């Protein structure tokens, strides 16, 4: 075999993208933002196809699209890399309007059996430095030393599981604050009495009131508090409150004037949480031993135990309890500190009356939006985000969203 200059790419993906571009009205939707030069609609189609096939960096996207066969497939002429970044900046600066226009197009063409919505939030590590969105915050990617931005996706729940909303905010915005803009973006296309499902990170009285004010329902998880500890002590498993015998799930319903609590205990969840906390206790014990060993030898502590900031001057001492405890006593101490007694218990809260099984099943179906995030991050692969400006970042995320849609 002799190598040649021939290339191949999955033309079926390009055809599918162009088909749905036409069906959703991309020509009317996007052409308003660019009248001259390289066709913005065709560039967006090519970028979506790239995300669904090669899904590398934006720089590589320019190389991939600028091959004669790919250019011919989308009716484009050769262009410079900066043209692609200008296109991202253009759609990113108008991404919220584009999402609203997309919603109108989708809902005008399909008669959905319901408009119940799942909402969830995630964070993306930001490698560029010039975007105002880049802030330090709670890192779901376990990289707290990196700046990030937060993203929320709204999705029509099963059986459709279609993403219909996208909001992008600073990395230091928590889910409770982010919820308002997310809900307001989609509420105009939802029917009255639609159900909004979201996790406990976004739950607050103001957010629940906002949903009810729009004549809709909510189902969310809530954080356990001291009053729930009393429920835990009194909770008894029985055949009457068994929700899922196979998985060992039990529950009870507590009604209040303005809400209903669905309180659950899961044997499998209890085992998983205890195992995780025991592993954490082992790590704590190992850390204490490492500190004690350094103290015994008169050595400085490893850097990970120190505050490493040249602008902060601090003096501190370490003293472990290992010298006065046996190995078994130390292990029991860290285990007792880790295990709280709440393991296996969780609570859902709703504005509507459901059975325990219904509440649990509806909330479990929110897992579909977790799969959207998994796809965005690992299949469509919009991370790592390396573009600089805020508009370019929003444009790169919007391309990933359109590919997912």
mmCIF file of C-alpha atoms in Angstrom:
data_model
loop_
_atom_site.group_PDB
_atom_site.id
_atom_site.type_symbol
_atom_site.label_atom_id
_atom_site.label_comp_id
_atom_site.label_asym_id
_atom_site.label_seq_id
_atom_site.Cartn_x
_atom_site.Cartn_y
_atom_site.Cartn_z
ATOM 1 C CA UNK A 1 0.000 0.000 0.000
ATOM 2 C CA UNK A 2 1.186 3.495 -0.802
ATOM 3 C CA UNK A 3 0.030 6.496 1.213
ATOM 4 C CA UNK A 4 -1.691 9.339 -0.614
ATOM 5 C CA UNK A 5 -3.397 12.623 0.152
ATOM 6 C CA UNK A 6 -6.935 11.218 0.236
ATOM 7 C CA UNK A 7 -9.005 11.833 3.366
ATOM 8 C CA UNK A 8 -12.325 10.539 4.626
ATOM 9 C CA UNK A 9 -14.914 11.785 7.077
ATOM 10 C CA UNK A 10 -18.372 10.510 8.085
ATOM 11 C CA UNK A 11 -20.548 12.255 5.523
ATOM 12 C CA UNK A 12 -23.692 10.882 7.203
ATOM 13 C CA UNK A 13 -23.097 13.123 10.213
ATOM 14 C CA UNK A 14 -22.778 16.181 7.967
ATOM 15 C CA UNK A 15 -25.992 15.277 6.138
ATOM 16 C CA UNK A 16 -27.859 14.794 9.434
ATOM 17 C CA UNK A 17 -26.603 18.138 10.775
ATOM 18 C CA UNK A 18 -27.697 19.955 7.610
ATOM 19 C CA UNK A 19 -31.090 18.236 7.727
ATOM 20 C CA UNK A 20 -31.798 19.400 11.280
ATOM 21 C CA UNK A 21 -30.290 22.799 10.568
ATOM 22 C CA UNK A 22 -32.921 23.194 7.870
ATOM 23 C CA UNK A 23 -35.692 21.770 10.051
ATOM 24 C CA UNK A 24 -34.893 24.092 12.980
ATOM 25 C CA UNK A 25 -34.499 27.093 10.682
ATOM 26 C CA UNK A 26 -30.819 27.909 11.211
ATOM 27 C CA UNK A 27 -30.802 30.063 8.046
ATOM 28 C CA UNK A 28 -33.395 32.418 9.477
ATOM 29 C CA UNK A 29 -32.138 32.049 13.034
ATOM 30 C CA UNK A 30 -28.413 32.754 12.498
ATOM 31 C CA UNK A 31 -28.163 34.750 9.275
ATOM 32 C CA UNK A 32 -29.480 37.852 11.062
ATOM 33 C CA UNK A 33 -26.163 38.124 12.927
ATOM 34 C CA UNK A 34 -23.872 38.134 9.867
ATOM 35 C CA UNK A 35 -24.695 39.424 6.377
ATOM 36 C CA UNK A 36 -21.287 39.527 4.698
ATOM 37 C CA UNK A 37 -18.211 37.343 4.350
ATOM 38 C CA UNK A 38 -18.122 33.645 5.137
ATOM 39 C CA UNK A 39 -21.616 32.184 5.620
ATOM 40 C CA UNK A 40 -22.198 31.976 9.390
ATOM 41 C CA UNK A 41 -24.857 29.255 9.092
ATOM 42 C CA UNK A 42 -22.555 26.978 7.100
ATOM 43 C CA UNK A 43 -19.708 27.606 9.568
ATOM 44 C CA UNK A 44 -21.944 26.637 12.484
ATOM 45 C CA UNK A 45 -23.075 23.487 10.662
ATOM 46 C CA UNK A 46 -19.444 22.554 10.009
ATOM 47 C CA UNK A 47 -18.505 23.205 13.659
ATOM 48 C CA UNK A 48 -21.380 21.034 14.922
ATOM 49 C CA UNK A 49 -20.326 18.242 12.550
ATOM 50 C CA UNK A 50 -16.754 18.596 13.812
ATOM 51 C CA UNK A 51 -17.939 18.318 17.406
ATOM 52 C CA UNK A 52 -19.863 15.135 16.542
ATOM 53 C CA UNK A 53 -16.867 13.539 14.835
ATOM 54 C CA UNK A 54 -13.336 14.787 15.586
ATOM 55 C CA UNK A 55 -14.239 16.991 18.613
ATOM 56 C CA UNK A 56 -10.768 18.402 19.255
ATOM 57 C CA UNK A 57 -9.780 22.018 19.804
ATOM 58 C CA UNK A 58 -11.207 24.984 17.903
ATOM 59 C CA UNK A 59 -7.800 25.497 16.244
ATOM 60 C CA UNK A 60 -7.954 21.954 14.903
ATOM 61 C CA UNK A 61 -11.531 22.607 13.806
ATOM 62 C CA UNK A 62 -10.220 25.242 11.408
ATOM 63 C CA UNK A 63 -7.762 22.747 9.915
ATOM 64 C CA UNK A 64 -10.435 20.044 9.662
ATOM 65 C CA UNK A 65 -13.017 22.262 7.951
ATOM 66 C CA UNK A 66 -10.455 23.840 5.604
ATOM 67 C CA UNK A 67 -9.949 20.606 3.672
ATOM 68 C CA UNK A 68 -11.364 20.718 0.175
ATOM 69 C CA UNK A 69 -13.839 17.853 0.610
ATOM 70 C CA UNK A 70 -15.211 19.267 3.863
ATOM 71 C CA UNK A 71 -15.452 22.780 2.414
ATOM 72 C CA UNK A 72 -17.298 21.331 -0.553
ATOM 73 C CA UNK A 73 -19.733 19.451 1.669
ATOM 74 C CA UNK A 74 -20.812 22.699 3.346
ATOM 75 C CA UNK A 75 -20.459 25.014 0.353
ATOM 76 C CA UNK A 76 -17.671 27.028 1.975
ATOM 77 C CA UNK A 77 -14.525 28.653 0.610
ATOM 78 C CA UNK A 78 -11.183 28.458 2.406
ATOM 79 C CA UNK A 79 -10.973 30.814 5.404
ATOM 80 C CA UNK A 80 -8.513 31.874 8.088
ATOM 81 C CA UNK A 81 -8.579 30.511 11.634
ATOM 82 C CA UNK A 82 -9.537 33.890 13.058
ATOM 83 C CA UNK A 83 -12.751 33.739 10.996
ATOM 84 C CA UNK A 84 -13.846 30.767 13.090
ATOM 85 C CA UNK A 85 -13.116 32.600 16.336
ATOM 86 C CA UNK A 86 -15.047 35.628 15.104
ATOM 87 C CA UNK A 87 -17.980 33.328 14.352
ATOM 88 C CA UNK A 88 -17.822 31.878 17.882
ATOM 89 C CA UNK A 89 -17.674 35.377 19.340
ATOM 90 C CA UNK A 90 -20.665 36.441 17.268
ATOM 91 C CA UNK A 91 -22.971 33.581 18.253
ATOM 92 C CA UNK A 92 -21.665 33.628 21.833
ATOM 93 C CA UNK A 93 -22.573 37.288 22.207
ATOM 94 C CA UNK A 94 -26.126 36.423 21.140
ATOM 95 C CA UNK A 95 -26.430 32.931 22.612
ATOM 96 C CA UNK A 96 -29.390 33.725 24.877
ATOM 97 C CA UNK A 97 -31.448 35.108 21.980
ATOM 98 C CA UNK A 98 -30.439 32.099 19.850
ATOM 99 C CA UNK A 99 -31.669 29.728 22.589
ATOM 100 C CA UNK A 100 -35.024 31.534 22.745
ATOM 101 C CA UNK A 101 -35.413 31.366 18.961
ATOM 102 C CA UNK A 102 -34.525 27.670 19.048
ATOM 103 C CA UNK A 103 -37.199 27.080 21.678
ATOM 104 C CA UNK A 104 -39.838 28.708 19.471
ATOM 105 C CA UNK A 105 -38.742 26.563 16.525
ATOM 106 C CA UNK A 106 -38.779 23.311 18.515
ATOM 107 C CA UNK A 107 -42.142 23.899 20.188
ATOM 108 C CA UNK A 108 -43.764 25.049 16.948
ATOM 109 C CA UNK A 109 -42.905 21.744 15.256
ATOM 110 C CA UNK A 110 -43.566 19.174 17.969
ATOM 111 C CA UNK A 111 -46.589 18.466 20.156
ATOM 112 C CA UNK A 112 -44.939 17.156 23.301
ATOM 113 C CA UNK A 113 -47.004 15.024 25.722
ATOM 114 C CA UNK A 114 -45.849 17.291 28.565
ATOM 115 C CA UNK A 115 -43.373 20.090 29.291
ATOM 116 C CA UNK A 116 -41.936 18.832 32.581
ATOM 117 C CA UNK A 117 -38.316 19.922 32.868
ATOM 118 C CA UNK A 118 -35.135 18.660 34.514
ATOM 119 C CA UNK A 119 -32.540 21.256 35.471
ATOM 120 C CA UNK A 120 -28.978 20.734 36.591
ATOM 121 C CA UNK A 121 -25.781 22.728 36.943
ATOM 122 C CA UNK A 122 -22.148 21.885 36.364
ATOM 123 C CA UNK A 123 -18.801 23.654 36.075
ATOM 124 C CA UNK A 124 -16.143 23.742 33.370
ATOM 125 C CA UNK A 125 -12.497 24.420 34.094
ATOM 126 C CA UNK A 126 -11.298 27.517 32.266
ATOM 127 C CA UNK A 127 -7.764 27.565 30.881
ATOM 128 C CA UNK A 128 -7.925 31.032 29.347
ATOM 129 C CA UNK A 129 -7.290 34.090 31.529
ATOM 130 C CA UNK A 130 -9.141 36.984 29.889
ATOM 131 C CA UNK A 131 -12.776 36.065 30.437
ATOM 132 C CA UNK A 132 -14.670 37.810 33.218
ATOM 133 C CA UNK A 133 -16.665 34.592 33.705
ATOM 134 C CA UNK A 134 -13.567 32.828 34.967
ATOM 135 C CA UNK A 135 -13.760 32.787 38.775
ATOM 136 C CA UNK A 136 -12.773 30.451 41.585
ATOM 137 C CA UNK A 137 -15.700 28.499 42.983
ATOM 138 C CA UNK A 138 -16.941 25.081 44.037
ATOM 139 C CA UNK A 139 -15.178 22.801 41.562
ATOM 140 C CA UNK A 140 -17.203 19.783 40.458
ATOM 141 C CA UNK A 141 -14.146 18.737 38.463
ATOM 142 C CA UNK A 142 -12.038 18.576 41.654
ATOM 143 C CA UNK A 143 -9.654 21.281 40.446
ATOM 144 C CA UNK A 144 -10.169 24.090 42.987
ATOM 145 C CA UNK A 145 -6.893 25.746 41.966
ATOM 146 C CA UNK A 146 -8.306 26.552 38.508
ATOM 147 C CA UNK A 147 -10.764 29.246 37.506
ATOM 148 C CA UNK A 148 -14.051 27.976 36.117
ATOM 149 C CA UNK A 149 -17.464 28.950 34.804
ATOM 150 C CA UNK A 150 -20.843 27.420 35.643
ATOM 151 C CA UNK A 151 -23.306 26.064 33.109
ATOM 152 C CA UNK A 152 -26.921 24.965 33.464
ATOM 153 C CA UNK A 153 -28.878 22.867 30.996
ATOM 154 C CA UNK A 154 -32.680 22.584 31.033
ATOM 155 C CA UNK A 155 -34.077 19.423 29.511
ATOM 156 C CA UNK A 156 -37.566 18.194 28.735
ATOM 157 C CA UNK A 157 -37.914 15.077 30.876
ATOM 158 C CA UNK A 158 -38.671 11.536 29.675
ATOM 159 C CA UNK A 159 -39.651 10.327 27.200
ATOM 160 C CA UNK A 160 -38.245 13.271 25.170
ATOM 161 C CA UNK A 161 -35.044 14.140 27.066
ATOM 162 C CA UNK A 162 -34.443 17.072 24.695
ATOM 163 C CA UNK A 163 -32.230 19.951 25.930
ATOM 164 C CA UNK A 164 -34.104 23.244 25.523
ATOM 165 C CA UNK A 165 -32.220 25.715 27.723
ATOM 166 C CA UNK A 166 -28.640 26.841 28.360
ATOM 167 C CA UNK A 167 -27.321 29.471 30.761
ATOM 168 C CA UNK A 168 -23.674 30.369 31.379
ATOM 169 C CA UNK A 169 -22.511 32.317 34.437
ATOM 170 C CA UNK A 170 -19.385 33.049 36.477
ATOM 171 C CA UNK A 171 -17.580 30.253 38.248
ATOM 172 C CA UNK A 172 -18.357 31.658 41.702
ATOM 173 C CA UNK A 173 -22.156 31.722 41.197
ATOM 174 C CA UNK A 174 -23.895 29.067 43.275
ATOM 175 C CA UNK A 175 -26.807 26.983 42.011
ATOM 176 C CA UNK A 176 -29.402 28.828 44.110
ATOM 177 C CA UNK A 177 -28.491 32.130 42.456
ATOM 178 C CA UNK A 178 -28.122 30.581 38.997
ATOM 179 C CA UNK A 179 -31.584 28.987 39.216
ATOM 180 C CA UNK A 180 -33.508 32.210 38.577
ATOM 181 C CA UNK A 181 -31.993 32.960 35.152
ATOM 182 C CA UNK A 182 -32.263 29.290 34.173
ATOM 183 C CA UNK A 183 -35.950 29.066 35.062
ATOM 184 C CA UNK A 184 -36.834 32.397 33.475
ATOM 185 C CA UNK A 185 -35.188 31.311 30.227
ATOM 186 C CA UNK A 186 -37.549 28.348 29.755
ATOM 187 C CA UNK A 187 -40.727 29.210 31.661
ATOM 188 C CA UNK A 188 -42.347 31.018 28.708
ATOM 189 C CA UNK A 189 -42.491 27.814 26.618
ATOM 190 C CA UNK A 190 -43.714 25.562 29.445
ATOM 191 C CA UNK A 191 -47.344 24.722 29.998
ATOM 192 C CA UNK A 192 -49.145 25.619 33.204
ATOM 193 C CA UNK A 193 -48.752 22.937 35.868
ATOM 194 C CA UNK A 194 -45.435 21.708 34.439
ATOM 195 C CA UNK A 195 -43.113 19.999 36.913
ATOM 196 C CA UNK A 196 -39.619 21.426 37.531
ATOM 197 C CA UNK A 197 -37.161 18.835 38.885
ATOM 198 C CA UNK A 198 -33.788 19.910 40.294
ATOM 199 C CA UNK A 199 -31.353 18.890 43.014
ATOM 200 C CA UNK A 200 -30.858 20.264 46.516
ATOM 201 C CA UNK A 201 -28.018 22.618 45.546
ATOM 202 C CA UNK A 202 -30.501 24.972 43.860
ATOM 203 C CA UNK A 203 -33.269 24.680 46.419
ATOM 204 C CA UNK A 204 -34.277 27.784 48.362
ATOM 205 C CA UNK A 205 -37.562 29.306 49.470
ATOM 206 C CA UNK A 206 -37.285 32.087 46.878
ATOM 207 C CA UNK A 207 -36.735 29.573 44.068
ATOM 208 C CA UNK A 208 -39.647 27.399 45.139
ATOM 209 C CA UNK A 209 -41.874 30.475 45.372
ATOM 210 C CA UNK A 210 -40.750 31.523 41.883
ATOM 211 C CA UNK A 211 -41.906 28.180 40.447
ATOM 212 C CA UNK A 212 -45.251 28.370 42.249
ATOM 213 C CA UNK A 213 -45.770 31.988 41.143
ATOM 214 C CA UNK A 214 -45.703 30.748 37.525
ATOM 215 C CA UNK A 215 -48.404 28.160 38.392
ATOM 216 C CA UNK A 216 -46.011 25.239 38.092
ATOM 217 C CA UNK A 217 -44.968 22.358 40.365
ATOM 218 C CA UNK A 218 -41.586 21.386 41.732
ATOM 219 C CA UNK A 219 -39.803 18.282 42.947
ATOM 220 C CA UNK A 220 -36.416 18.680 44.549
ATOM 221 C CA UNK A 221 -34.123 17.115 47.102
ATOM 222 C CA UNK A 222 -33.446 18.954 50.340
ATOM 223 C CA UNK A 223 -30.532 18.955 52.728
ATOM 224 C CA UNK A 224 -31.053 17.034 55.945
ATOM 225 C CA UNK A 225 -31.072 19.165 59.100
ATOM 226 C CA UNK A 226 -31.471 18.745 62.867
ATOM 227 C CA UNK A 227 -35.220 18.181 62.627
ATOM 228 C CA UNK A 228 -34.532 15.290 60.238
ATOM 229 C CA UNK A 229 -32.300 13.673 62.869
ATOM 230 C CA UNK A 230 -35.434 13.174 64.997
ATOM 231 C CA UNK A 231 -37.130 11.447 62.057
ATOM 232 C CA UNK A 232 -34.094 9.208 61.609
ATOM 233 C CA UNK A 233 -34.191 8.081 65.248
ATOM 234 C CA UNK A 234 -37.888 7.242 64.988
ATOM 235 C CA UNK A 235 -37.732 5.681 61.514
ATOM 236 C CA UNK A 236 -38.719 1.999 61.410
ATOM 237 C CA UNK A 237 -38.543 -0.234 58.350
ATOM 238 C CA UNK A 238 -41.637 -2.286 57.710
ATOM 239 C CA UNK A 239 -43.647 -3.893 54.946
ATOM 240 C CA UNK A 240 -46.061 -0.952 55.070
ATOM 241 C CA UNK A 241 -43.446 1.649 54.184
ATOM 242 C CA UNK A 242 -41.413 -0.491 51.762
ATOM 243 C CA UNK A 243 -40.976 1.257 48.400
ATOM 244 C CA UNK A 244 -38.528 -1.134 46.727
ATOM 245 C CA UNK A 245 -37.924 -4.459 48.473
ATOM 246 C CA UNK A 246 -35.231 -5.515 46.008
ATOM 247 C CA UNK A 247 -33.107 -2.423 46.633
ATOM 248 C CA UNK A 248 -34.113 -2.058 50.270
ATOM 249 C CA UNK A 249 -35.790 1.348 49.967
ATOM 250 C CA UNK A 250 -38.303 2.482 52.594
ATOM 251 C CA UNK A 251 -40.049 5.794 53.095
ATOM 252 C CA UNK A 252 -42.718 7.931 54.687
ATOM 253 C CA UNK A 253 -44.722 10.988 53.655
ATOM 254 C CA UNK A 254 -44.906 14.093 55.845
ATOM 255 C CA UNK A 255 -47.420 16.724 54.751
ATOM 256 C CA UNK A 256 -47.085 20.441 55.525
ATOM 257 C CA UNK A 257 -49.423 23.284 54.532
ATOM 258 C CA UNK A 258 -47.134 24.469 51.715
ATOM 259 C CA UNK A 259 -45.184 21.341 50.765
ATOM 260 C CA UNK A 260 -44.902 17.577 51.093
ATOM 261 C CA UNK A 261 -41.750 15.796 52.265
ATOM 262 C CA UNK A 262 -40.929 12.319 50.956
ATOM 263 C CA UNK A 263 -38.477 10.858 53.459
ATOM 264 C CA UNK A 264 -36.501 7.786 52.359
ATOM 265 C CA UNK A 265 -34.038 5.245 53.676
ATOM 266 C CA UNK A 266 -31.986 3.112 51.261
ATOM 267 C CA UNK A 267 -29.970 0.124 52.457
ATOM 268 C CA UNK A 268 -27.755 0.230 49.362
ATOM 269 C CA UNK A 269 -27.119 3.960 49.778
ATOM 270 C CA UNK A 270 -26.276 3.390 53.441
ATOM 271 C CA UNK A 271 -23.681 0.754 52.526
ATOM 272 C CA UNK A 272 -22.164 2.936 49.825
ATOM 273 C CA UNK A 273 -21.955 6.024 52.040
ATOM 274 C CA UNK A 274 -20.477 4.134 54.992
ATOM 275 C CA UNK A 275 -17.867 2.530 52.739
ATOM 276 C CA UNK A 276 -16.936 5.938 51.315
ATOM 277 C CA UNK A 277 -16.668 7.487 54.774
ATOM 278 C CA UNK A 278 -14.540 4.618 56.065
ATOM 279 C CA UNK A 279 -12.171 5.166 53.150
ATOM 280 C CA UNK A 280 -12.070 8.860 54.047
ATOM 281 C CA UNK A 281 -11.321 7.930 57.673
ATOM 282 C CA UNK A 282 -8.408 5.789 56.495
ATOM 283 C CA UNK A 283 -7.037 8.768 54.567
ATOM 284 C CA UNK A 284 -7.378 11.002 57.627
ATOM 285 C CA UNK A 285 -5.487 8.464 59.725
ATOM 286 C CA UNK A 286 -2.749 8.201 57.095
ATOM 287 C CA UNK A 287 -2.416 12.002 57.034
ATOM 288 C CA UNK A 288 -2.132 12.138 60.834
ATOM 289 C CA UNK A 289 0.572 9.455 60.747
ATOM 290 C CA UNK A 290 2.497 11.390 58.102
ATOM 291 C CA UNK A 291 2.344 14.563 60.193
ATOM 292 C CA UNK A 292 3.393 12.690 63.360
ATOM 293 C CA UNK A 293 6.291 11.052 61.533
ATOM 294 C CA UNK A 294 7.564 14.453 60.343
ATOM 295 C CA UNK A 295 7.244 15.846 63.885
ATOM 296 C CA UNK A 296 9.138 12.892 65.376
ATOM 297 C CA UNK A 297 12.012 13.348 62.928
ATOM 298 C CA UNK A 298 12.076 17.140 63.306
ATOM 299 C CA UNK A 299 11.429 17.628 59.586
ATOM 300 C CA UNK A 300 9.272 20.258 57.942
ATOM 301 C CA UNK A 301 5.790 19.144 56.972
ATOM 302 C CA UNK A 302 4.939 18.240 53.366
ATOM 303 C CA UNK A 303 3.714 21.245 51.364
ATOM 304 C CA UNK A 304 0.177 19.889 51.034
ATOM 305 C CA UNK A 305 -0.347 20.464 54.778
ATOM 306 C CA UNK A 306 0.878 24.057 54.643
ATOM 307 C CA UNK A 307 -0.634 27.341 53.513
ATOM 308 C CA UNK A 308 1.502 28.129 50.479
ATOM 309 C CA UNK A 309 0.974 31.821 49.745
ATOM 310 C CA UNK A 310 3.882 34.323 49.631
ATOM 311 C CA UNK A 311 1.523 37.168 50.563
ATOM 312 C CA UNK A 312 0.370 35.497 53.778
ATOM 313 C CA UNK A 313 2.591 35.256 56.846
ATOM 314 C CA UNK A 314 1.360 32.762 59.412
ATOM 315 C CA UNK A 315 2.812 30.789 62.300
ATOM 316 C CA UNK A 316 1.189 27.550 63.401
ATOM 317 C CA UNK A 317 2.006 24.309 65.217
ATOM 318 C CA UNK A 318 0.806 20.745 64.769
ATOM 319 C CA UNK A 319 0.124 18.215 67.483
ATOM 320 C CA UNK A 320 -1.533 14.885 66.760
ATOM 321 C CA UNK A 321 -3.293 12.602 69.243
ATOM 322 C CA UNK A 322 -1.512 9.508 67.949
ATOM 323 C CA UNK A 323 0.996 9.488 70.797
ATOM 324 C CA UNK A 324 -1.789 8.945 73.351
ATOM 325 C CA UNK A 325 -3.864 6.495 71.295
ATOM 326 C CA UNK A 326 -3.397 2.955 70.080
ATOM 327 C CA UNK A 327 -3.823 2.177 66.378
ATOM 328 C CA UNK A 328 -7.261 0.709 67.039
ATOM 329 C CA UNK A 329 -8.373 3.686 69.148
ATOM 330 C CA UNK A 330 -7.207 6.164 66.502
ATOM 331 C CA UNK A 331 -9.083 4.271 63.785
ATOM 332 C CA UNK A 332 -12.288 4.195 65.823
ATOM 333 C CA UNK A 333 -11.966 7.913 66.554
ATOM 334 C CA UNK A 334 -11.761 8.997 62.906
ATOM 335 C CA UNK A 335 -14.515 6.569 61.932
ATOM 336 C CA UNK A 336 -16.824 7.944 64.629
ATOM 337 C CA UNK A 337 -16.140 11.489 63.424
ATOM 338 C CA UNK A 338 -16.926 10.534 59.808
ATOM 339 C CA UNK A 339 -20.117 8.536 60.334
ATOM 340 C CA UNK A 340 -23.045 10.740 61.409
ATOM 341 C CA UNK A 341 -26.004 8.341 61.462
ATOM 342 C CA UNK A 342 -27.619 10.020 58.462
ATOM 343 C CA UNK A 343 -26.119 7.484 56.057
ATOM 344 C CA UNK A 344 -28.745 6.002 53.753
ATOM 345 C CA UNK A 345 -31.358 8.694 54.454
ATOM 346 C CA UNK A 346 -32.477 11.373 51.994
ATOM 347 C CA UNK A 347 -35.488 13.610 51.554
ATOM 348 C CA UNK A 348 -37.390 14.864 48.524
ATOM 349 C CA UNK A 349 -39.738 17.831 48.717
ATOM 350 C CA UNK A 350 -42.599 18.669 46.355
ATOM 351 C CA UNK A 351 -45.576 20.945 45.916
ATOM 352 C CA UNK A 352 -47.756 18.082 44.636
ATOM 353 C CA UNK A 353 -49.108 14.951 46.242
ATOM 354 C CA UNK A 354 -47.424 11.817 44.923
ATOM 355 C CA UNK A 355 -46.885 8.303 46.166
ATOM 356 C CA UNK A 356 -43.458 7.464 47.531
ATOM 357 C CA UNK A 357 -42.748 5.331 44.477
ATOM 358 C CA UNK A 358 -43.781 8.120 42.084
ATOM 359 C CA UNK A 359 -41.653 10.753 43.825
ATOM 360 C CA UNK A 360 -38.615 8.474 43.820
ATOM 361 C CA UNK A 361 -39.044 7.414 40.191
ATOM 362 C CA UNK A 362 -39.514 10.985 38.924
ATOM 363 C CA UNK A 363 -36.437 12.185 40.780
ATOM 364 C CA UNK A 364 -34.366 9.231 39.584
ATOM 365 C CA UNK A 365 -35.266 10.096 35.985
ATOM 366 C CA UNK A 366 -33.362 13.367 36.486
ATOM 367 C CA UNK A 367 -30.331 11.185 35.848
ATOM 368 C CA UNK A 368 -30.983 11.810 32.133
ATOM 369 C CA UNK A 369 -29.569 15.324 32.450
ATOM 370 C CA UNK A 370 -26.437 13.936 34.128
ATOM 371 C CA UNK A 371 -25.936 11.947 30.927
ATOM 372 C CA UNK A 372 -26.183 15.208 28.962
ATOM 373 C CA UNK A 373 -23.298 16.642 30.994
ATOM 374 C CA UNK A 374 -21.317 13.438 30.602
ATOM 375 C CA UNK A 375 -21.837 13.631 26.846
ATOM 376 C CA UNK A 376 -20.929 17.333 26.660
ATOM 377 C CA UNK A 377 -17.721 16.793 28.616
ATOM 378 C CA UNK A 378 -16.537 13.441 27.283
ATOM 379 C CA UNK A 379 -18.257 12.648 23.957
ATOM 380 C CA UNK A 380 -18.864 16.034 22.365
ATOM 381 C CA UNK A 381 -15.844 17.077 24.410
ATOM 382 C CA UNK A 382 -16.275 20.836 24.755
ATOM 383 C CA UNK A 383 -13.666 20.861 27.511
ATOM 384 C CA UNK A 384 -11.039 22.087 28.094
ATOM 385 C CA UNK A 385 -12.224 25.599 27.332
ATOM 386 C CA UNK A 386 -9.196 27.547 26.134
ATOM 387 C CA UNK A 387 -10.735 30.512 24.337
ATOM 388 C CA UNK A 388 -10.257 33.879 26.015
ATOM 389 C CA UNK A 389 -13.182 36.271 25.714
ATOM 390 C CA UNK A 390 -16.530 35.752 27.417
ATOM 391 C CA UNK A 391 -18.390 35.835 24.084
ATOM 392 C CA UNK A 392 -16.060 33.233 22.564
ATOM 393 C CA UNK A 393 -16.540 30.969 25.587
ATOM 394 C CA UNK A 394 -20.313 31.192 25.301
ATOM 395 C CA UNK A 395 -20.016 30.485 21.579
ATOM 396 C CA UNK A 396 -17.927 27.352 22.158
ATOM 397 C CA UNK A 397 -20.426 26.087 24.755
ATOM 398 C CA UNK A 398 -23.365 26.892 22.445
ATOM 399 C CA UNK A 399 -21.811 24.785 19.655
ATOM 400 C CA UNK A 400 -21.570 21.876 22.111
ATOM 401 C CA UNK A 401 -25.194 22.426 23.132
ATOM 402 C CA UNK A 402 -26.358 22.444 19.498
ATOM 403 C CA UNK A 403 -24.404 19.244 18.845
ATOM 404 C CA UNK A 404 -26.111 17.669 21.846
ATOM 405 C CA UNK A 405 -29.520 18.906 20.676
#
